[in-house]
Amino acid sequence: MKVIFLGTPDFSVNILESIVKSHHEVVAVVTQPDKINKRGNKTVFSKIKETALKLNLPLLQYENISKEGFDELKDLNADIMVTAAYGQILKQNILDVCPKGIINVHASLLPKYRGSSPVQWALINGETDVGVTIMQTELGVDTGDIILQKSITLDGNENTVETLEKLSLLGAELILEALDLIESGTANYIPQNENEATKCKMLTKQDGKIDWTKKSLDIKNFVRGMTPWPGAFTTCKFGVLKILKVGLNNVEKCGKPGEILVAHPKKGLTISCKEGCLDLLVVQGENSKAMDINSYLLGKRLTVGEILGE
RNA sequence: CGCGGGGUAGAGCAGUCCGGUAGCUCGUCGGGCUCAUAACCCGGAGGUCAUGAGGUUCAAAUCCCAUCCCCGCAA
């Protein structure tokens, strides 16, 4: 089939490459406009744009695909469109561009975790199974009929990037299956159970603040989900402290929420939570790179008894 | 021209404002001590202080100029 692919971040890349390698033909790639003014004035291409350039695929970028894209897309005479984390909500005219419609690769086990950051929320909520769903795209966000779905089990330590990488590979397999089913006319379209549907809230920077009055496992999962964006953080006497990785510490002794129980370049940094304790493993101070806790403590001497997050 | 922080030993930092012998913690190597330790003691090696045969100066890690790279915020 002739496929128009719409995607933007890392998650989309494996999926695009998978389709390119298959017997289906990618007739165009659509991605978000270049971001200008990243840090020092440089424009930044999306991962999918880089991939499309590398593979010499025709590339289209729209500020607003629903307003600008219809004619150009229609002229491609594609059979189907595939979206994977494209980043724009499609209006009905775009949904009608191709005879076989448009399908979406969503990184959750729909109907749970509809919306924009499904993996983050799944990790924050401590889900042990996550997955990918291929579904028909319709006007509602992630509400369309399900074509294929597959789950994987996590070991409980992955953060968002690591999970997305796994799901991206899973999605790359599933999309080919789905395309083949559709091509042969044997795809089953299963409506979602609305009673089980959940929608995720968009994350913001402020959501990353760690609440030390939670249980240690909940905070660990919170850090996993928030890493690397928007990032989990707390504060210490040196200012904002980003926390990228933590480990559970099963000592029985506990202090006040946020209290530093151990702070030593060789013993690490142990923080008390409401229940249980956490060892901070990878942190990032202000204006500094992420580093393991031992290195951090060599330069920044935190003291036992200090309360983080105040 | 978006705003700001930074580049000093293998690692993390101080020193820069106010120029004057390159410092701290850790690691590493050698030795010692202890029933014992992520412990302690003694000693050593390891630096073109990001780059520029740049500028100022008797003298530059430090002041001035230019470039490269990294990070945070904002998107």
PDB file of N, CA, C and O (backbone and C1' of nucleotides) in Angstrom, chain A residues 37-39 41-42 205 229 242 266-267 284 287-289 291 295-296 298-299 301, chain B residues 1-5 11-13 25-27 38-39 69-75:
ATOM      1  N   ASN A  37      15.231  28.806  17.357  1.00  0.00           N
ATOM      2  CA  ASN A  37      15.677  29.379  18.601  1.00  0.00           C
ATOM      3  C   ASN A  37      15.802  28.382  19.731  1.00  0.00           C
ATOM      4  O   ASN A  37      15.364  28.648  20.822  1.00  0.00           O
ATOM      5  N   LYS A  38      16.351  27.255  19.466  1.00  0.00           N
ATOM      6  CA  LYS A  38      16.526  26.299  20.544  1.00  0.00           C
ATOM      7  C   LYS A  38      17.290  26.965  21.665  1.00  0.00           C
ATOM      8  O   LYS A  38      16.733  27.617  22.503  1.00  0.00           O
ATOM      9  N   ARG A  39      18.561  26.918  21.704  1.00  0.00           N
ATOM     10  CA  ARG A  39      19.236  27.633  22.777  1.00  0.00           C
ATOM     11  C   ARG A  39      19.966  28.835  22.232  1.00  0.00           C
ATOM     12  O   ARG A  39      19.674  29.965  22.517  1.00  0.00           O
ATOM     13  N   ASN A  41      20.187  29.964  19.052  1.00  0.00           N
ATOM     14  CA  ASN A  41      19.753  30.480  17.745  1.00  0.00           C
ATOM     15  C   ASN A  41      19.638  29.403  16.696  1.00  0.00           C
ATOM     16  O   ASN A  41      19.442  29.714  15.542  1.00  0.00           O
ATOM     17  N   LYS A  42      19.856  28.198  17.065  1.00  0.00           N
ATOM     18  CA  LYS A  42      19.907  27.174  16.026  1.00  0.00           C
ATOM     19  C   LYS A  42      18.528  26.561  15.806  1.00  0.00           C
ATOM     20  O   LYS A  42      17.779  26.385  16.748  1.00  0.00           O
ATOM     21  N   LYS A 205       6.158  21.506  33.865  1.00  0.00           N
ATOM     22  CA  LYS A 205       7.384  21.545  34.657  1.00  0.00           C
ATOM     23  C   LYS A 205       7.103  21.448  36.157  1.00  0.00           C
ATOM     24  O   LYS A 205       7.788  20.752  36.886  1.00  0.00           O
ATOM     25  N   TRP A 229      11.569  14.072  31.001  1.00  0.00           N
ATOM     26  CA  TRP A 229      10.797  15.297  30.933  1.00  0.00           C
ATOM     27  C   TRP A 229       9.422  15.084  31.526  1.00  0.00           C
ATOM     28  O   TRP A 229       8.804  14.074  31.249  1.00  0.00           O
ATOM     29  N   LYS A 242      17.706  18.310  40.481  1.00  0.00           N
ATOM     30  CA  LYS A 242      16.961  17.382  39.637  1.00  0.00           C
ATOM     31  C   LYS A 242      17.335  15.970  40.026  1.00  0.00           C
ATOM     32  O   LYS A 242      18.507  15.676  40.275  1.00  0.00           O
ATOM     33  N   LYS A 266      30.908   8.061  49.500  1.00  0.00           N
ATOM     34  CA  LYS A 266      31.041   6.626  49.236  1.00  0.00           C
ATOM     35  C   LYS A 266      29.781   5.851  49.597  1.00  0.00           C
ATOM     36  O   LYS A 266      29.551   4.775  49.097  1.00  0.00           O
ATOM     37  N   LYS A 267      29.008   6.398  50.503  1.00  0.00           N
ATOM     38  CA  LYS A 267      27.821   5.678  50.953  1.00  0.00           C
ATOM     39  C   LYS A 267      26.569   6.136  50.238  1.00  0.00           C
ATOM     40  O   LYS A 267      25.523   5.532  50.348  1.00  0.00           O
ATOM     41  N   GLN A 284      21.180  15.981  39.234  1.00  0.00           N
ATOM     42  CA  GLN A 284      21.723  17.069  38.436  1.00  0.00           C
ATOM     43  C   GLN A 284      21.491  18.377  39.178  1.00  0.00           C
ATOM     44  O   GLN A 284      20.357  18.766  39.405  1.00  0.00           O
ATOM     45  N   ASN A 287      22.824  24.340  36.788  1.00  0.00           N
ATOM     46  CA  ASN A 287      23.901  24.660  35.847  1.00  0.00           C
ATOM     47  C   ASN A 287      24.898  23.537  35.665  1.00  0.00           C
ATOM     48  O   ASN A 287      26.029  23.758  35.278  1.00  0.00           O
ATOM     49  N   SER A 288      24.480  22.360  35.964  1.00  0.00           N
ATOM     50  CA  SER A 288      25.438  21.265  35.944  1.00  0.00           C
ATOM     51  C   SER A 288      24.886  20.089  35.156  1.00  0.00           C
ATOM     52  O   SER A 288      23.702  20.033  34.855  1.00  0.00           O
ATOM     53  N   LYS A 289      25.751  19.188  34.844  1.00  0.00           N
ATOM     54  CA  LYS A 289      25.306  18.008  34.128  1.00  0.00           C
ATOM     55  C   LYS A 289      24.759  16.974  35.101  1.00  0.00           C
ATOM     56  O   LYS A 289      25.050  17.030  36.294  1.00  0.00           O
ATOM     57  N   MET A 291      24.865  13.613  36.994  1.00  0.00           N
ATOM     58  CA  MET A 291      25.999  12.793  37.404  1.00  0.00           C
ATOM     59  C   MET A 291      25.572  11.828  38.495  1.00  0.00           C
ATOM     60  O   MET A 291      24.535  12.009  39.129  1.00  0.00           O
ATOM     61  N   SER A 295      29.765  11.349  42.684  1.00  0.00           N
ATOM     62  CA  SER A 295      30.455  12.508  42.121  1.00  0.00           C
ATOM     63  C   SER A 295      29.829  13.794  42.626  1.00  0.00           C
ATOM     64  O   SER A 295      30.526  14.739  42.992  1.00  0.00           O
ATOM     65  N   TYR A 296      28.522  13.809  42.647  1.00  0.00           N
ATOM     66  CA  TYR A 296      27.838  15.027  43.084  1.00  0.00           C
ATOM     67  C   TYR A 296      28.262  15.392  44.502  1.00  0.00           C
ATOM     68  O   TYR A 296      28.556  16.543  44.809  1.00  0.00           O
ATOM     69  N   LEU A 298      30.944  14.768  46.062  1.00  0.00           N
ATOM     70  CA  LEU A 298      32.328  15.207  46.202  1.00  0.00           C
ATOM     71  C   LEU A 298      32.427  16.725  46.116  1.00  0.00           C
ATOM     72  O   LEU A 298      33.239  17.353  46.778  1.00  0.00           O
ATOM     73  N   GLY A 299      31.604  17.289  45.250  1.00  0.00           N
ATOM     74  CA  GLY A 299      31.672  18.732  45.064  1.00  0.00           C
ATOM     75  C   GLY A 299      30.676  19.497  45.899  1.00  0.00           C
ATOM     76  O   GLY A 299      30.911  20.636  46.279  1.00  0.00           O
ATOM     77  N   ARG A 301      28.706  19.248  49.303  1.00  0.00           N
ATOM     78  CA  ARG A 301      28.578  18.494  50.545  1.00  0.00           C
ATOM     79  C   ARG A 301      27.220  18.741  51.198  1.00  0.00           C
ATOM     80  O   ARG A 301      27.031  19.736  51.896  1.00  0.00           O
TER      81      ARG A 301
ATOM     82  P     C B   1      17.256  41.806  18.335  1.00  0.00           P
ATOM     83  O5'   C B   1      17.992  40.585  19.102  1.00  0.00           O
ATOM     84  C5'   C B   1      17.442  39.359  18.711  1.00  0.00           C
ATOM     85  C4'   C B   1      18.450  38.595  17.925  1.00  0.00           C
ATOM     86  C3'   C B   1      18.918  37.302  18.590  1.00  0.00           C
ATOM     87  O3'   C B   1      17.977  36.262  18.485  1.00  0.00           O
ATOM     88  C1'   C B   1      20.787  38.434  17.744  1.00  0.00           C
ATOM     89  P     G B   2      18.146  35.018  19.417  1.00  0.00           P
ATOM     90  O5'   G B   2      18.163  35.451  20.955  1.00  0.00           O
ATOM     91  C5'   G B   2      17.964  36.798  21.314  1.00  0.00           C
ATOM     92  C4'   G B   2      17.021  36.861  22.495  1.00  0.00           C
ATOM     93  C3'   G B   2      17.675  36.570  23.836  1.00  0.00           C
ATOM     94  O3'   G B   2      18.303  37.735  24.352  1.00  0.00           O
ATOM     95  C1'   G B   2      15.709  35.293  23.649  1.00  0.00           C
ATOM     96  P     C B   3      19.777  37.612  24.973  1.00  0.00           P
ATOM     97  O5'   C B   3      19.447  37.211  26.474  1.00  0.00           O
ATOM     98  C5'   C B   3      18.591  38.014  27.267  1.00  0.00           C
ATOM     99  C4'   C B   3      18.282  37.315  28.569  1.00  0.00           C
ATOM    100  C3'   C B   3      19.500  36.747  29.285  1.00  0.00           C
ATOM    101  O3'   C B   3      20.201  37.731  30.033  1.00  0.00           O
ATOM    102  C1'   C B   3      17.821  35.106  29.192  1.00  0.00           C
ATOM    103  P     G B   4      21.820  37.692  30.020  1.00  0.00           P
ATOM    104  O5'   G B   4      22.160  36.461  30.966  1.00  0.00           O
ATOM    105  C5'   G B   4      21.882  36.551  32.358  1.00  0.00           C
ATOM    106  C4'   G B   4      21.852  35.182  32.982  1.00  0.00           C
ATOM    107  C3'   G B   4      23.172  34.433  33.074  1.00  0.00           C
ATOM    108  O3'   G B   4      24.012  34.908  34.111  1.00  0.00           O
ATOM    109  C1'   G B   4      21.473  32.947  32.388  1.00  0.00           C
ATOM    110  P     G B   5      25.605  34.677  34.002  1.00  0.00           P
ATOM    111  O5'   G B   5      25.727  33.130  34.354  1.00  0.00           O
ATOM    112  C5'   G B   5      25.470  32.674  35.677  1.00  0.00           C
ATOM    113  C4'   G B   5      25.659  31.192  35.763  1.00  0.00           C
ATOM    114  C3'   G B   5      27.052  30.692  35.405  1.00  0.00           C
ATOM    115  O3'   G B   5      27.974  30.815  36.456  1.00  0.00           O
ATOM    116  C1'   G B   5      25.449  29.374  34.288  1.00  0.00           C
ATOM    117  P     A B  11      38.017  13.374  33.970  1.00  0.00           P
ATOM    118  O5'   A B  11      37.195  12.915  35.258  1.00  0.00           O
ATOM    119  C5'   A B  11      36.137  11.977  35.160  1.00  0.00           C
ATOM    120  C4'   A B  11      35.362  11.933  36.453  1.00  0.00           C
ATOM    121  C3'   A B  11      34.876  13.281  36.949  1.00  0.00           C
ATOM    122  O3'   A B  11      33.671  13.677  36.325  1.00  0.00           O
ATOM    123  C1'   A B  11      35.921  12.130  38.715  1.00  0.00           C
ATOM    124  P     G B  12      33.380  15.251  36.093  1.00  0.00           P
ATOM    125  O5'   G B  12      33.068  15.726  37.571  1.00  0.00           O
ATOM    126  C5'   G B  12      31.889  15.286  38.221  1.00  0.00           C
ATOM    127  C4'   G B  12      31.849  15.803  39.626  1.00  0.00           C
ATOM    128  C3'   G B  12      32.006  17.310  39.756  1.00  0.00           C
ATOM    129  O3'   G B  12      30.787  17.976  39.492  1.00  0.00           O
ATOM    130  C1'   G B  12      33.391  16.226  41.325  1.00  0.00           C
ATOM    131  P     C B  13      30.765  19.521  39.182  1.00  0.00           P
ATOM    132  O5'   C B  13      31.336  20.106  40.540  1.00  0.00           O
ATOM    133  C5'   C B  13      31.891  21.410  40.590  1.00  0.00           C
ATOM    134  C4'   C B  13      32.525  21.583  41.939  1.00  0.00           C
ATOM    135  C3'   C B  13      33.270  22.900  42.133  1.00  0.00           C
ATOM    136  O3'   C B  13      32.372  23.933  42.530  1.00  0.00           O
ATOM    137  C1'   C B  13      34.649  21.122  42.831  1.00  0.00           C
ATOM    138  P     U B  25      41.909  17.169  51.168  1.00  0.00           P
ATOM    139  O5'   U B  25      40.584  16.490  50.607  1.00  0.00           O
ATOM    140  C5'   U B  25      39.372  16.554  51.344  1.00  0.00           C
ATOM    141  C4'   U B  25      38.246  15.966  50.531  1.00  0.00           C
ATOM    142  C3'   U B  25      38.489  14.547  50.015  1.00  0.00           C
ATOM    143  O3'   U B  25      38.229  13.560  50.995  1.00  0.00           O
ATOM    144  C1'   U B  25      37.672  15.886  48.261  1.00  0.00           C
ATOM    145  P     C B  26      39.032  12.204  50.940  1.00  0.00           P
ATOM    146  O5'   C B  26      38.615  11.532  49.559  1.00  0.00           O
ATOM    147  C5'   C B  26      37.345  10.917  49.417  1.00  0.00           C
ATOM    148  C4'   C B  26      37.099  10.511  47.986  1.00  0.00           C
ATOM    149  C3'   C B  26      38.029   9.459  47.399  1.00  0.00           C
ATOM    150  O3'   C B  26      37.747   8.146  47.850  1.00  0.00           O
ATOM    151  C1'   C B  26      37.612  11.151  45.799  1.00  0.00           C
ATOM    152  P     G B  27      38.921   7.064  47.871  1.00  0.00           P
ATOM    153  O5'   G B  27      39.238   6.844  46.322  1.00  0.00           O
ATOM    154  C5'   G B  27      38.290   6.184  45.487  1.00  0.00           C
ATOM    155  C4'   G B  27      38.738   6.256  44.048  1.00  0.00           C
ATOM    156  C3'   G B  27      40.059   5.561  43.745  1.00  0.00           C
ATOM    157  O3'   G B  27      39.880   4.172  43.518  1.00  0.00           O
ATOM    158  C1'   G B  27      40.055   7.711  42.774  1.00  0.00           C
ATOM    159  P     A B  38      33.298  -1.335  54.826  1.00  0.00           P
ATOM    160  O5'   A B  38      34.125  -0.149  54.158  1.00  0.00           O
ATOM    161  C5'   A B  38      34.719  -0.314  52.901  1.00  0.00           C
ATOM    162  C4'   A B  38      34.741   1.016  52.222  1.00  0.00           C
ATOM    163  C3'   A B  38      34.884   2.199  53.189  1.00  0.00           C
ATOM    164  O3'   A B  38      35.740   3.174  52.632  1.00  0.00           O
ATOM    165  C1'   A B  38      32.848   2.374  51.959  1.00  0.00           C
ATOM    166  P     A B  39      36.967   3.622  53.536  1.00  0.00           P
ATOM    167  O5'   A B  39      36.578   3.419  55.075  1.00  0.00           O
ATOM    168  C5'   A B  39      35.821   4.397  55.763  1.00  0.00           C
ATOM    169  C4'   A B  39      36.397   4.640  57.140  1.00  0.00           C
ATOM    170  C3'   A B  39      37.743   5.362  57.182  1.00  0.00           C
ATOM    171  O3'   A B  39      37.596   6.758  57.073  1.00  0.00           O
ATOM    172  C1'   A B  39      37.816   3.482  58.615  1.00  0.00           C
ATOM    173  P     C B  69      30.196  24.220  18.454  1.00  0.00           P
ATOM    174  O5'   C B  69      30.347  23.457  19.844  1.00  0.00           O
ATOM    175  C5'   C B  69      30.903  22.156  19.893  1.00  0.00           C
ATOM    176  C4'   C B  69      31.193  21.754  21.312  1.00  0.00           C
ATOM    177  C3'   C B  69      29.996  21.731  22.254  1.00  0.00           C
ATOM    178  O3'   C B  69      29.211  20.558  22.122  1.00  0.00           O
ATOM    179  C1'   C B  69      31.793  22.823  23.317  1.00  0.00           C
ATOM    180  P     C B  70      27.652  20.604  22.495  1.00  0.00           P
ATOM    181  O5'   C B  70      27.695  20.660  24.082  1.00  0.00           O
ATOM    182  C5'   C B  70      28.131  19.536  24.828  1.00  0.00           C
ATOM    183  C4'   C B  70      28.113  19.850  26.299  1.00  0.00           C
ATOM    184  C3'   C B  70      26.762  20.275  26.865  1.00  0.00           C
ATOM    185  O3'   C B  70      25.915  19.171  27.112  1.00  0.00           O
ATOM    186  C1'   C B  70      28.432  21.730  27.666  1.00  0.00           C
ATOM    187  P     C B  71      24.328  19.344  26.966  1.00  0.00           P
ATOM    188  O5'   C B  71      23.958  20.158  28.274  1.00  0.00           O
ATOM    189  C5'   C B  71      24.136  19.577  29.552  1.00  0.00           C
ATOM    190  C4'   C B  71      23.880  20.587  30.629  1.00  0.00           C
ATOM    191  C3'   C B  71      22.517  21.261  30.591  1.00  0.00           C
ATOM    192  O3'   C B  71      21.505  20.440  31.147  1.00  0.00           O
ATOM    193  C1'   C B  71      24.176  22.893  30.948  1.00  0.00           C
ATOM    194  P     G B  72      20.010  20.564  30.665  1.00  0.00           P
ATOM    195  O5'   G B  72      19.514  21.839  31.475  1.00  0.00           O
ATOM    196  C5'   G B  72      19.432  21.789  32.888  1.00  0.00           C
ATOM    197  C4'   G B  72      19.137  23.155  33.451  1.00  0.00           C
ATOM    198  C3'   G B  72      17.891  23.841  32.914  1.00  0.00           C
ATOM    199  O3'   G B  72      16.704  23.362  33.516  1.00  0.00           O
ATOM    200  C1'   G B  72      19.660  25.374  32.939  1.00  0.00           C
ATOM    201  P     C B  73      15.362  23.303  32.655  1.00  0.00           P
ATOM    202  O5'   C B  73      14.974  24.847  32.588  1.00  0.00           O
ATOM    203  C5'   C B  73      14.662  25.554  33.772  1.00  0.00           C
ATOM    204  C4'   C B  73      14.530  27.022  33.477  1.00  0.00           C
ATOM    205  C3'   C B  73      13.409  27.389  32.504  1.00  0.00           C
ATOM    206  O3'   C B  73      12.150  27.471  33.165  1.00  0.00           O
ATOM    207  C1'   C B  73      15.386  28.535  31.912  1.00  0.00           C
ATOM    208  P     A B  74      10.838  27.011  32.352  1.00  0.00           P
ATOM    209  O5'   A B  74      10.782  28.017  31.124  1.00  0.00           O
ATOM    210  C5'   A B  74      10.459  29.389  31.328  1.00  0.00           C
ATOM    211  C4'   A B  74      10.642  30.144  30.034  1.00  0.00           C
ATOM    212  C3'   A B  74       9.806  29.627  28.866  1.00  0.00           C
ATOM    213  O3'   A B  74       8.504  30.197  28.865  1.00  0.00           O
ATOM    214  C1'   A B  74      12.058  29.870  28.179  1.00  0.00           C
ATOM    215  P     A B  75       7.306  29.332  28.223  1.00  0.00           P
ATOM    216  O5'   A B  75       7.740  29.290  26.692  1.00  0.00           O
ATOM    217  C5'   A B  75       6.892  28.669  25.768  1.00  0.00           C
ATOM    218  C4'   A B  75       7.624  28.511  24.469  1.00  0.00           C
ATOM    219  C3'   A B  75       7.178  27.295  23.654  1.00  0.00           C
ATOM    220  O3'   A B  75       6.061  27.593  22.822  1.00  0.00           O
ATOM    221  C1'   A B  75       9.529  27.270  23.887  1.00  0.00           C
TER     222        A B  75
END
